[in-house]
mmCIF file of C-alpha atoms and ligand atoms in Angstrom:
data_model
loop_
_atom_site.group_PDB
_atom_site.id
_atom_site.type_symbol
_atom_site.label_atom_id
_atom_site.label_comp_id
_atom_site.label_asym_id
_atom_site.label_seq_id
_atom_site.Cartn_x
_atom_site.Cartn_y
_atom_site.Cartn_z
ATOM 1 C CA UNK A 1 -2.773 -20.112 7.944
ATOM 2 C CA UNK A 2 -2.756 -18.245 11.113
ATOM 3 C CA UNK A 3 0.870 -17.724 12.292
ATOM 4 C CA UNK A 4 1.978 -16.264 15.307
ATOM 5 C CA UNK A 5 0.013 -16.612 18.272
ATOM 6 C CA UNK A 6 1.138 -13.086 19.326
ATOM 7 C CA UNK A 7 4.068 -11.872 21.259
ATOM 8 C CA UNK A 8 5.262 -14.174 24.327
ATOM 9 C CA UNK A 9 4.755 -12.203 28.006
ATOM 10 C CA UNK A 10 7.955 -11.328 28.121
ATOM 11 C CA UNK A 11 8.923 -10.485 24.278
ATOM 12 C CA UNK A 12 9.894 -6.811 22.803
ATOM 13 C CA UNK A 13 7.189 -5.859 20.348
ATOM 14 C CA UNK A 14 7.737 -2.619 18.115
ATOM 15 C CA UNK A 15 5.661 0.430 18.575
ATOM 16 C CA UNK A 16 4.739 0.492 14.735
ATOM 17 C CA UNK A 17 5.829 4.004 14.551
ATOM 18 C CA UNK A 18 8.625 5.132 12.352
ATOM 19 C CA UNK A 19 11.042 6.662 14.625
ATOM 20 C CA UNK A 20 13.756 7.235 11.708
ATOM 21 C CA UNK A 21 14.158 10.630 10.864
ATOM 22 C CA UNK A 22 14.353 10.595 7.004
ATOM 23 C CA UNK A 23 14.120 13.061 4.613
ATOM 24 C CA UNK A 24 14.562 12.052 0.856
ATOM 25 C CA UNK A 25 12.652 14.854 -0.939
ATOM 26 C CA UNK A 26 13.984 15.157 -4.847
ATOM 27 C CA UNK A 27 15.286 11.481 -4.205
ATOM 28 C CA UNK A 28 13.808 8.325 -6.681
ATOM 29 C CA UNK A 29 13.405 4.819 -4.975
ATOM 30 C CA UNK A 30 13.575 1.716 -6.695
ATOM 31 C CA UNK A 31 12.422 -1.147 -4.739
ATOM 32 C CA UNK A 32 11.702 -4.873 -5.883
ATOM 33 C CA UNK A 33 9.304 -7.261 -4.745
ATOM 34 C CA UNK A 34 7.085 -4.002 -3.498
ATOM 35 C CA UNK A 35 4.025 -6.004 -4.154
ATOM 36 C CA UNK A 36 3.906 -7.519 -1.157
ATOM 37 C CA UNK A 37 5.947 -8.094 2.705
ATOM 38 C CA UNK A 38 9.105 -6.942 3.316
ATOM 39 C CA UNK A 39 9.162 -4.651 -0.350
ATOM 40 C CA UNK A 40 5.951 -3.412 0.625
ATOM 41 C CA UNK A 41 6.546 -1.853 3.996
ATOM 42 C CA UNK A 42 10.205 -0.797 2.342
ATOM 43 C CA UNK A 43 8.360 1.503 -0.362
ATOM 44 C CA UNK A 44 5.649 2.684 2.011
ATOM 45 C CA UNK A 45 8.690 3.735 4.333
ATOM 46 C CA UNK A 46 10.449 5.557 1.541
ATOM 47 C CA UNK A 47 7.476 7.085 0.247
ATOM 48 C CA UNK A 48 6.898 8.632 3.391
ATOM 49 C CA UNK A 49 9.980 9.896 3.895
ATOM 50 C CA UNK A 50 9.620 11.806 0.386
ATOM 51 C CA UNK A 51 11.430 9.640 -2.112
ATOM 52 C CA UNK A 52 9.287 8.854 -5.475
ATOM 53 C CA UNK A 53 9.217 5.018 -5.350
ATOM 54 C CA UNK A 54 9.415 2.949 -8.164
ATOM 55 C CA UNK A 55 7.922 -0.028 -7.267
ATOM 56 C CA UNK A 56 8.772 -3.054 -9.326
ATOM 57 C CA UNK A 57 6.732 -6.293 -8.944
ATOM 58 C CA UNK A 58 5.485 -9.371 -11.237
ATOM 59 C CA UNK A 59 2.289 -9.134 -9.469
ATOM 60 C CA UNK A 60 0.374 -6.667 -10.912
ATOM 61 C CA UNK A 61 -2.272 -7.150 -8.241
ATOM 62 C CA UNK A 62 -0.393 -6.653 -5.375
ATOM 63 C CA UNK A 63 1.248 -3.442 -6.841
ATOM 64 C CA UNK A 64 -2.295 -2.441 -7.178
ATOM 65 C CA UNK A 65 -2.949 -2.708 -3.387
ATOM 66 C CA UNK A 66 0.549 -0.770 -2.689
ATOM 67 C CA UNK A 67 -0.476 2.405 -4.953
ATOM 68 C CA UNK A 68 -4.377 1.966 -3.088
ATOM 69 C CA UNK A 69 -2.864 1.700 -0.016
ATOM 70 C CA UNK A 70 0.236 4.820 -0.604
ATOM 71 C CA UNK A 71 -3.353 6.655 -1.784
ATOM 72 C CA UNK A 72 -5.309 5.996 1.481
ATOM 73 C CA UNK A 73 -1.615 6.758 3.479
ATOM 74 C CA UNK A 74 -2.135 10.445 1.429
ATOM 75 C CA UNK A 75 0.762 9.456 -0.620
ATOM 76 C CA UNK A 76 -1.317 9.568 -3.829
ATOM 77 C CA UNK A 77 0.809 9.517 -7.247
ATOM 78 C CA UNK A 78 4.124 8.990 -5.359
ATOM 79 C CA UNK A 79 4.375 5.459 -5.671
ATOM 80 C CA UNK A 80 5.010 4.658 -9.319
ATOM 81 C CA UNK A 81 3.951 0.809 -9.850
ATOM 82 C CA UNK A 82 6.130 -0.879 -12.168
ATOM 83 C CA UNK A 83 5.307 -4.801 -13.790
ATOM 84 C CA UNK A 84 8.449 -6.642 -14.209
ATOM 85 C CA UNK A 85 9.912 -10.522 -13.832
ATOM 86 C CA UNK A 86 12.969 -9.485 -12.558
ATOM 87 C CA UNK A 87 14.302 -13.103 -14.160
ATOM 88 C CA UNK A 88 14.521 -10.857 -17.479
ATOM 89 C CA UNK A 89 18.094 -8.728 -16.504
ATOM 90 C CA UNK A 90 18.072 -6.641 -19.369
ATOM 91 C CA UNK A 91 15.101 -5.256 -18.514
ATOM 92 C CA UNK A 92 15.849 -5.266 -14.582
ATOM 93 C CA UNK A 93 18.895 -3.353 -15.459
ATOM 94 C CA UNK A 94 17.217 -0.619 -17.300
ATOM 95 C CA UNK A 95 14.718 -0.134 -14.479
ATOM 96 C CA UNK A 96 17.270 1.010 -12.004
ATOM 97 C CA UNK A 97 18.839 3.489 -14.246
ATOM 98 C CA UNK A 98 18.337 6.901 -12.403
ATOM 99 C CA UNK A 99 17.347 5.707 -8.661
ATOM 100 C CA UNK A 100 18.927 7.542 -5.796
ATOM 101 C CA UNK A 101 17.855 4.070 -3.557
ATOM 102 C CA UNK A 102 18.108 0.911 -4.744
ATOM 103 C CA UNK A 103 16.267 -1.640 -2.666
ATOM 104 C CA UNK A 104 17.126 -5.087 -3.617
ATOM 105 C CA UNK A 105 14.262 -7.087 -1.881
ATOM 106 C CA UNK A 106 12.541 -9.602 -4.349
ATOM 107 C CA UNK A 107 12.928 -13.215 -3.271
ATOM 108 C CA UNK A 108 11.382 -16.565 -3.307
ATOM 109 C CA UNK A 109 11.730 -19.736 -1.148
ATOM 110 C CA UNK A 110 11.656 -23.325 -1.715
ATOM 111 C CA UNK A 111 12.480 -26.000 1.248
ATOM 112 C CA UNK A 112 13.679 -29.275 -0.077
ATOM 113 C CA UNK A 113 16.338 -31.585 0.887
ATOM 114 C CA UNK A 114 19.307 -30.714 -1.843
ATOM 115 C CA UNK A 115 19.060 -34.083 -3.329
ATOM 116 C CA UNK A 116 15.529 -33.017 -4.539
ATOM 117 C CA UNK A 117 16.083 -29.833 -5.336
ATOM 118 C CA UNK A 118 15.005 -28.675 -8.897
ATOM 119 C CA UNK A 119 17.897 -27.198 -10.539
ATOM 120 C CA UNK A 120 15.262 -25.092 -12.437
ATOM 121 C CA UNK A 121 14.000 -23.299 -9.147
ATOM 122 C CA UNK A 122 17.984 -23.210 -7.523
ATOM 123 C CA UNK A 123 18.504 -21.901 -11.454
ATOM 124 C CA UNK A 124 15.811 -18.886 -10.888
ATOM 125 C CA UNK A 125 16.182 -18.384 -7.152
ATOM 126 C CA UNK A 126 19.924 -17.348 -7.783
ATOM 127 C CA UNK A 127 18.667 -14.593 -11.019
ATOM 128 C CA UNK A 128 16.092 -13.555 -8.648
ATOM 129 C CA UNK A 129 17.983 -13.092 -5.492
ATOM 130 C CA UNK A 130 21.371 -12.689 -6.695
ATOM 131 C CA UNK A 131 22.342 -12.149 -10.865
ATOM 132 C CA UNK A 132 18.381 -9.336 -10.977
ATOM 133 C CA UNK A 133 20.492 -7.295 -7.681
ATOM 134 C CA UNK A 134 23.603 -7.273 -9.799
ATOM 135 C CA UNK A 135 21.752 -6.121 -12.724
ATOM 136 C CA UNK A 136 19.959 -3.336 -10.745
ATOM 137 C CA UNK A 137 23.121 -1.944 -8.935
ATOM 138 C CA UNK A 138 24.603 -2.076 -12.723
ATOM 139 C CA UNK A 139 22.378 0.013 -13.979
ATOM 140 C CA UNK A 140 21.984 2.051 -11.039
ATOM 141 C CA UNK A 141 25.834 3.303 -10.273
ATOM 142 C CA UNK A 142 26.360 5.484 -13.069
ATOM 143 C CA UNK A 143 23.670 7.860 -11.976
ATOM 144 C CA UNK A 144 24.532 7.604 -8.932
ATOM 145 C CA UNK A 145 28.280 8.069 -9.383
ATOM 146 C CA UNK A 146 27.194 11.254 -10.940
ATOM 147 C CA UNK A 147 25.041 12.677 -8.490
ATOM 148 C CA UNK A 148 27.446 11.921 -5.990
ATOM 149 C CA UNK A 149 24.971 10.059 -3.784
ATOM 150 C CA UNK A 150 23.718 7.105 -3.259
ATOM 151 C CA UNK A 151 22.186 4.030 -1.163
ATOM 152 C CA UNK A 152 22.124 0.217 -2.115
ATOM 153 C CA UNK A 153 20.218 -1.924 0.256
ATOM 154 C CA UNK A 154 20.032 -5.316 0.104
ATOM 155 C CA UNK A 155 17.697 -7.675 2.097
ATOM 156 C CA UNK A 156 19.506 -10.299 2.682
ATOM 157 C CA UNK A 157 18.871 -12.426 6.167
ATOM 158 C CA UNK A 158 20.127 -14.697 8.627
ATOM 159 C CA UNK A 159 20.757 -16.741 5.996
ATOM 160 C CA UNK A 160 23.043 -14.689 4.528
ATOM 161 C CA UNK A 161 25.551 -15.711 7.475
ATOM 162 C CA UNK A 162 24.221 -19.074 8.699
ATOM 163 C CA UNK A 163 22.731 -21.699 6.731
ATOM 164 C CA UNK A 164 19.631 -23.828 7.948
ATOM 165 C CA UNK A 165 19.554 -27.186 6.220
ATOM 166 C CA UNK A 166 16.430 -27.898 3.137
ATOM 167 C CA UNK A 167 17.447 -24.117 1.644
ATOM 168 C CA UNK A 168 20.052 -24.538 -0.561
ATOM 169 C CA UNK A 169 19.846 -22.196 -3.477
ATOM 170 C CA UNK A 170 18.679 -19.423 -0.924
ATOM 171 C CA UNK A 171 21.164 -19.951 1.728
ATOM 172 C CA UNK A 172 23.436 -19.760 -1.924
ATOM 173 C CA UNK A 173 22.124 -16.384 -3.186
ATOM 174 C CA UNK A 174 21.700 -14.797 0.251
ATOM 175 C CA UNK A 175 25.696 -15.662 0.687
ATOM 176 C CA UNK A 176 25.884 -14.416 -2.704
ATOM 177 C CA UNK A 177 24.229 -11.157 -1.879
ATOM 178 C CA UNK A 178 26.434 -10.543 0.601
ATOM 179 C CA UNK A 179 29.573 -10.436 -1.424
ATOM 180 C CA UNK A 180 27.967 -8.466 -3.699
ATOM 181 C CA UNK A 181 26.930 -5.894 -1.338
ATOM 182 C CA UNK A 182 30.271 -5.357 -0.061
ATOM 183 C CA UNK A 183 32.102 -5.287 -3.118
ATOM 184 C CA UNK A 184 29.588 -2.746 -3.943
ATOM 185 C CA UNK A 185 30.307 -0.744 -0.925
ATOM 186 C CA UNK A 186 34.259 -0.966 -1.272
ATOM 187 C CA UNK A 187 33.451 0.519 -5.238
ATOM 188 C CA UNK A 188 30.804 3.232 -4.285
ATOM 189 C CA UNK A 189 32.872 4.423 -1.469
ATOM 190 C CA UNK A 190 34.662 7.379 -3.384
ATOM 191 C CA UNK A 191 31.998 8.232 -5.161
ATOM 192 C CA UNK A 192 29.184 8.784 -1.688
ATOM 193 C CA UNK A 193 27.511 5.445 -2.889
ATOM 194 C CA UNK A 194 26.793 3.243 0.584
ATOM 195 C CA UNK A 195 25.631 -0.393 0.341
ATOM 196 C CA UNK A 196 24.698 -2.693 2.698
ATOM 197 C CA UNK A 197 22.564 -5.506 3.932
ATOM 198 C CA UNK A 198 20.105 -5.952 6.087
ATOM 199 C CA UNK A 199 19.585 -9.572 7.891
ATOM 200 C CA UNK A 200 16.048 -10.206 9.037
ATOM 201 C CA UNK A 201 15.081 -13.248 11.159
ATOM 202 C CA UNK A 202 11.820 -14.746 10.069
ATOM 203 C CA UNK A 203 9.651 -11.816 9.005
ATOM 204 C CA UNK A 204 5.591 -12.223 9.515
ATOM 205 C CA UNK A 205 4.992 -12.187 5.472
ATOM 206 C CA UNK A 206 3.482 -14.210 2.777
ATOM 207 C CA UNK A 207 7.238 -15.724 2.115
ATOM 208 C CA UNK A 208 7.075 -17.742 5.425
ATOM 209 C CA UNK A 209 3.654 -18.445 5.601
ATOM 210 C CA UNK A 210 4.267 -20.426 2.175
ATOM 211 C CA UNK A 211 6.819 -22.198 3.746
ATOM 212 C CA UNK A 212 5.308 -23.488 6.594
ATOM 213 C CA UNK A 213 3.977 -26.728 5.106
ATOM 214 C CA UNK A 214 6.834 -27.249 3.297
ATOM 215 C CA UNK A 215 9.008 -27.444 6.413
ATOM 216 C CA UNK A 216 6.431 -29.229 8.551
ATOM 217 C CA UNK A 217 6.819 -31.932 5.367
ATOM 218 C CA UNK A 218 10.876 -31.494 5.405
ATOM 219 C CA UNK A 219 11.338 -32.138 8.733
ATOM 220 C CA UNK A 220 8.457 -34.983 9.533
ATOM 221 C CA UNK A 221 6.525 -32.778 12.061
ATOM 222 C CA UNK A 222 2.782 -31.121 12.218
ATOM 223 C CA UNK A 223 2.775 -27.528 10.617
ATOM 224 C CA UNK A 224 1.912 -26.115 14.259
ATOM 225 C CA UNK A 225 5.041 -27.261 15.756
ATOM 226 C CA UNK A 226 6.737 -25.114 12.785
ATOM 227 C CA UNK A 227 6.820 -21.788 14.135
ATOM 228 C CA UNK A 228 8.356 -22.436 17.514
ATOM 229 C CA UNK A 229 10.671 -25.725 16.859
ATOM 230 C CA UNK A 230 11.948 -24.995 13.625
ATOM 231 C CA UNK A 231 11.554 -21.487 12.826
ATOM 232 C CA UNK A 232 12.373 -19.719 16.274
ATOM 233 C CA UNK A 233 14.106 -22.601 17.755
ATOM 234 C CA UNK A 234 17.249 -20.439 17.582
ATOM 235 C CA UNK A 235 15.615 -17.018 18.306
ATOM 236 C CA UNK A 236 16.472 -15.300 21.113
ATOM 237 C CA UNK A 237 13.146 -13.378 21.030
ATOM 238 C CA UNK A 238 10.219 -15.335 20.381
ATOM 239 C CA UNK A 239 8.480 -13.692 17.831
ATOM 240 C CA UNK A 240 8.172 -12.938 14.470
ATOM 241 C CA UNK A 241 9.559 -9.779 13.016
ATOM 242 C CA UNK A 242 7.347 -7.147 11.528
ATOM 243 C CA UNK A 243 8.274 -6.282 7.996
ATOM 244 C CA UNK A 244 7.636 -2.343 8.895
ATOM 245 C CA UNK A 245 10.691 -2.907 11.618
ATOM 246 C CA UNK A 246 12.815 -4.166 8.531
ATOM 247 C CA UNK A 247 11.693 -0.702 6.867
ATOM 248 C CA UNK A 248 12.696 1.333 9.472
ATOM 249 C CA UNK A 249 16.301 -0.041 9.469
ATOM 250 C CA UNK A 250 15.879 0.377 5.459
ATOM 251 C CA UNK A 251 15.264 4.228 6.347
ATOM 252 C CA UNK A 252 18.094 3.920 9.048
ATOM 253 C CA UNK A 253 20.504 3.601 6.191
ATOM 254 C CA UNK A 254 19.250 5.982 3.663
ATOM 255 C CA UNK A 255 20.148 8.819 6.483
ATOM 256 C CA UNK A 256 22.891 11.074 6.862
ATOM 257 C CA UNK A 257 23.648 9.742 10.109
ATOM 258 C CA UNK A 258 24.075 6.346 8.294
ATOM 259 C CA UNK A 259 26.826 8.210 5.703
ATOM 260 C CA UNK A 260 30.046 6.076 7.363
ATOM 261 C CA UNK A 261 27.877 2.211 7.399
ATOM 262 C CA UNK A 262 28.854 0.680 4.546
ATOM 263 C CA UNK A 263 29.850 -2.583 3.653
ATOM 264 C CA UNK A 264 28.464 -3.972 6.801
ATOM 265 C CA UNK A 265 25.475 -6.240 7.437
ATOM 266 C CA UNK A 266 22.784 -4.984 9.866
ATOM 267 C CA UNK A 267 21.342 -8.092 11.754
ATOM 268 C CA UNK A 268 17.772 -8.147 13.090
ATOM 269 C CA UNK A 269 17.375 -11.212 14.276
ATOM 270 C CA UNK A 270 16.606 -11.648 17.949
ATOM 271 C CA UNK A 271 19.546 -12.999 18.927
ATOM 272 C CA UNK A 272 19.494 -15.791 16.516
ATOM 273 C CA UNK A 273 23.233 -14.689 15.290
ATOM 274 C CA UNK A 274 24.215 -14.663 18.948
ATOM 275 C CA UNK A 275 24.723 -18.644 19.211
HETATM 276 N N1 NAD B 1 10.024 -13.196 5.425
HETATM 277 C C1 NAD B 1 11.124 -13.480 6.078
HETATM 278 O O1 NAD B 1 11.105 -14.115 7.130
HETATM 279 C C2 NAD B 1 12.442 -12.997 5.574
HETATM 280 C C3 NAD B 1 13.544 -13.128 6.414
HETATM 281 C C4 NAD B 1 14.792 -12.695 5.962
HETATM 282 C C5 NAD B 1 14.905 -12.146 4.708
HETATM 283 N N2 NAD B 1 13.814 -12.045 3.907
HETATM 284 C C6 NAD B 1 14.015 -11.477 2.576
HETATM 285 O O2 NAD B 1 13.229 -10.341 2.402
HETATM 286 C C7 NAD B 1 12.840 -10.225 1.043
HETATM 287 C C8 NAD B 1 11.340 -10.073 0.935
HETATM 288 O O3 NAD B 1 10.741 -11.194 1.530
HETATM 289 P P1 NAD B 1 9.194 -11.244 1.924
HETATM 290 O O4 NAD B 1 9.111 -12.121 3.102
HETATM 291 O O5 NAD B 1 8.617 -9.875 1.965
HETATM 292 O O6 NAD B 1 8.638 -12.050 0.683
HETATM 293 P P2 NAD B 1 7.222 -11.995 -0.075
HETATM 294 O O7 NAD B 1 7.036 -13.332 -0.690
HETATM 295 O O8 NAD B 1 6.162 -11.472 0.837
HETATM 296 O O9 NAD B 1 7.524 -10.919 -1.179
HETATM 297 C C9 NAD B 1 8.484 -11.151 -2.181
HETATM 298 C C10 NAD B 1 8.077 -10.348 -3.385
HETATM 299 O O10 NAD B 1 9.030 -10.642 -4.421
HETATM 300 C C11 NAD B 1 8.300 -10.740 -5.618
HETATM 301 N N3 NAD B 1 9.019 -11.545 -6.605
HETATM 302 C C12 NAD B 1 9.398 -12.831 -6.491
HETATM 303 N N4 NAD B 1 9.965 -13.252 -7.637
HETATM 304 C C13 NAD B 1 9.948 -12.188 -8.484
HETATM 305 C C14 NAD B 1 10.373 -11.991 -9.825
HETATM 306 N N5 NAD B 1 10.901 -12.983 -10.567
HETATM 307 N N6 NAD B 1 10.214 -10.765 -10.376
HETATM 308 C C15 NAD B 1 9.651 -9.769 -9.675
HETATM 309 N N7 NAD B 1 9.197 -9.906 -8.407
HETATM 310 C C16 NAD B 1 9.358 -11.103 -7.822
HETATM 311 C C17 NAD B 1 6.995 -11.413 -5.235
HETATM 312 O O11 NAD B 1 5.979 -11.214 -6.208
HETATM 313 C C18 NAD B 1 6.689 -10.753 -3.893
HETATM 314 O O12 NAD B 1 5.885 -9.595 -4.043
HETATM 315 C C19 NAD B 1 13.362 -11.469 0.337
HETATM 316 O O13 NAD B 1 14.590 -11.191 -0.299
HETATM 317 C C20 NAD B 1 13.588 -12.438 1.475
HETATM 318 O O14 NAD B 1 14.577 -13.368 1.185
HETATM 319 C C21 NAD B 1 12.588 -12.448 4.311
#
């Protein structure tokens, strides 16, 4: 489905440049949900910047098309592609041990009224989105205690401060996250460990493409109407986000410059937040 019809006359668009200064040389990456979107622009970012990125997906294709596309960036052999349902924690938590960066990106998204809801799906969406970023900071810290260093980033989103009705069990794990995060930030303090969120409005990625029809259905109206009167209604800016302007913030926080955020969420949402 086509999405956006472009910026409006008078929106801000990005350059597409990385502008962050970021060097992360020696460092290792671990991002999730690097397959595709958000995860993928993330461990492109990172890459760039020098980090060896550990890219963990359950789609096998789409890590694929990150390593093809790190090789055709000149990044060839840096981006480590890594298979793994992040719904099995043991596993997740093993994964992190030894990353410098820990990117806690995977999600998923289901829009249905909460009398509908499957408890299955709110069941997975919270070990995806919430108990898989515990896991990975868990097996992260004690590496990162040691070093002395270290950078937790969680994407979490608007939704992570406001809720939007039909979105129960991600409104729930973003809020989640968000506690997490902070309680991470408030233990990795004294030991050069920052963590913090980062809040995206909607993002132009496969996530909200899915979700178009399934909000058109939710809330009785034609999938066109979507984007602008349910989507941006409360956006500032009238556009969709890029996912390689949430990267750059990503890289924003992995800088020395970035030493004293912690603890804090960083909100990219054109104005939504500003109601
Ligand atoms: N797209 C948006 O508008 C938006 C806005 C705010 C926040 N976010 C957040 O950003 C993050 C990335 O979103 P996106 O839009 O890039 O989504 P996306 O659907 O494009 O990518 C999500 C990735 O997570 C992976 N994933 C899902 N379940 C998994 C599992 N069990 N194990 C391993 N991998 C799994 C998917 O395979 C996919 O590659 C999510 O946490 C999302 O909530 C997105």
């Amino acid at each position: 489905m086509t999405m956006n019809p472009g910026p409006a006359p008078h929106s801000v668009t990005s350059t597409g440049k990385p502008s962050v200064s970021l060097d992360l040389g020696g460092r290792t990456a671990l991002v999730t949900g690097a397959a595709g979107g958000i995860g993928r622009a993330c461990a492109l970012r990172l890459a760039a910047a020098g980090a060896k990125v550990r890219a963990v997906d359950r789609d096998a294709a789409g890590l694929d098309g990150l390593v093809g596309q790190a090789r055709g960036l000149g990044l060839a052999g840096v981006v480590e592609p890594f298979v793994l349902d992040l719904t099995d924690l043991d596993a997740a938590e093993d994964a992190a041990a030894g990353a410098d960066v820990l990117v806690n990106n995977a999600g998923l998204q289901l829009v249905r009224p909460l009398e509908e809801f499957p408890p299955d799906v709110f069941h997975t969406v919270l070990t995806v989105m919430l108990e898989a970023p515990f896991r990975l900071i868990r097996g992260a810290l004690p590496q990162m205690y040691a070093k002395g260093w270290g950078r937790v980033v969680n994407l979490s989103s608007v939704h992570g401060l406001r809720a939007s009705p039909f979105k129960s069990a991600y409104v729930a794990a973003k809020h989640g996250l968000e506690g997490l995060s902070k309680t991470a930030a408030l233990e990795g303090a004294a030991h050069g460990v920052t963590s913090n969120c980062v809040n995206p409005g909607y993002v132009r990625t496969p996530l909200v493409e899915k979700q178009i029809e399934d909000q058109a259905a939710a809330h009785g109206i034609p999938a066109e109407r979507v984007l602008t009167e349910v989507l941006l209604k409360d956006s500032a800016l009238k556009r969709l986000i890029e996912p390689e302007e949430v990267a750059e913030a990503v890289a924003y926080l992995c800088t020395p410059q970035a030493s004293f955020v912690t603890g804090a969420s960083l909100v990219l949402d054109g104005g939504w937040t500003a109601h």
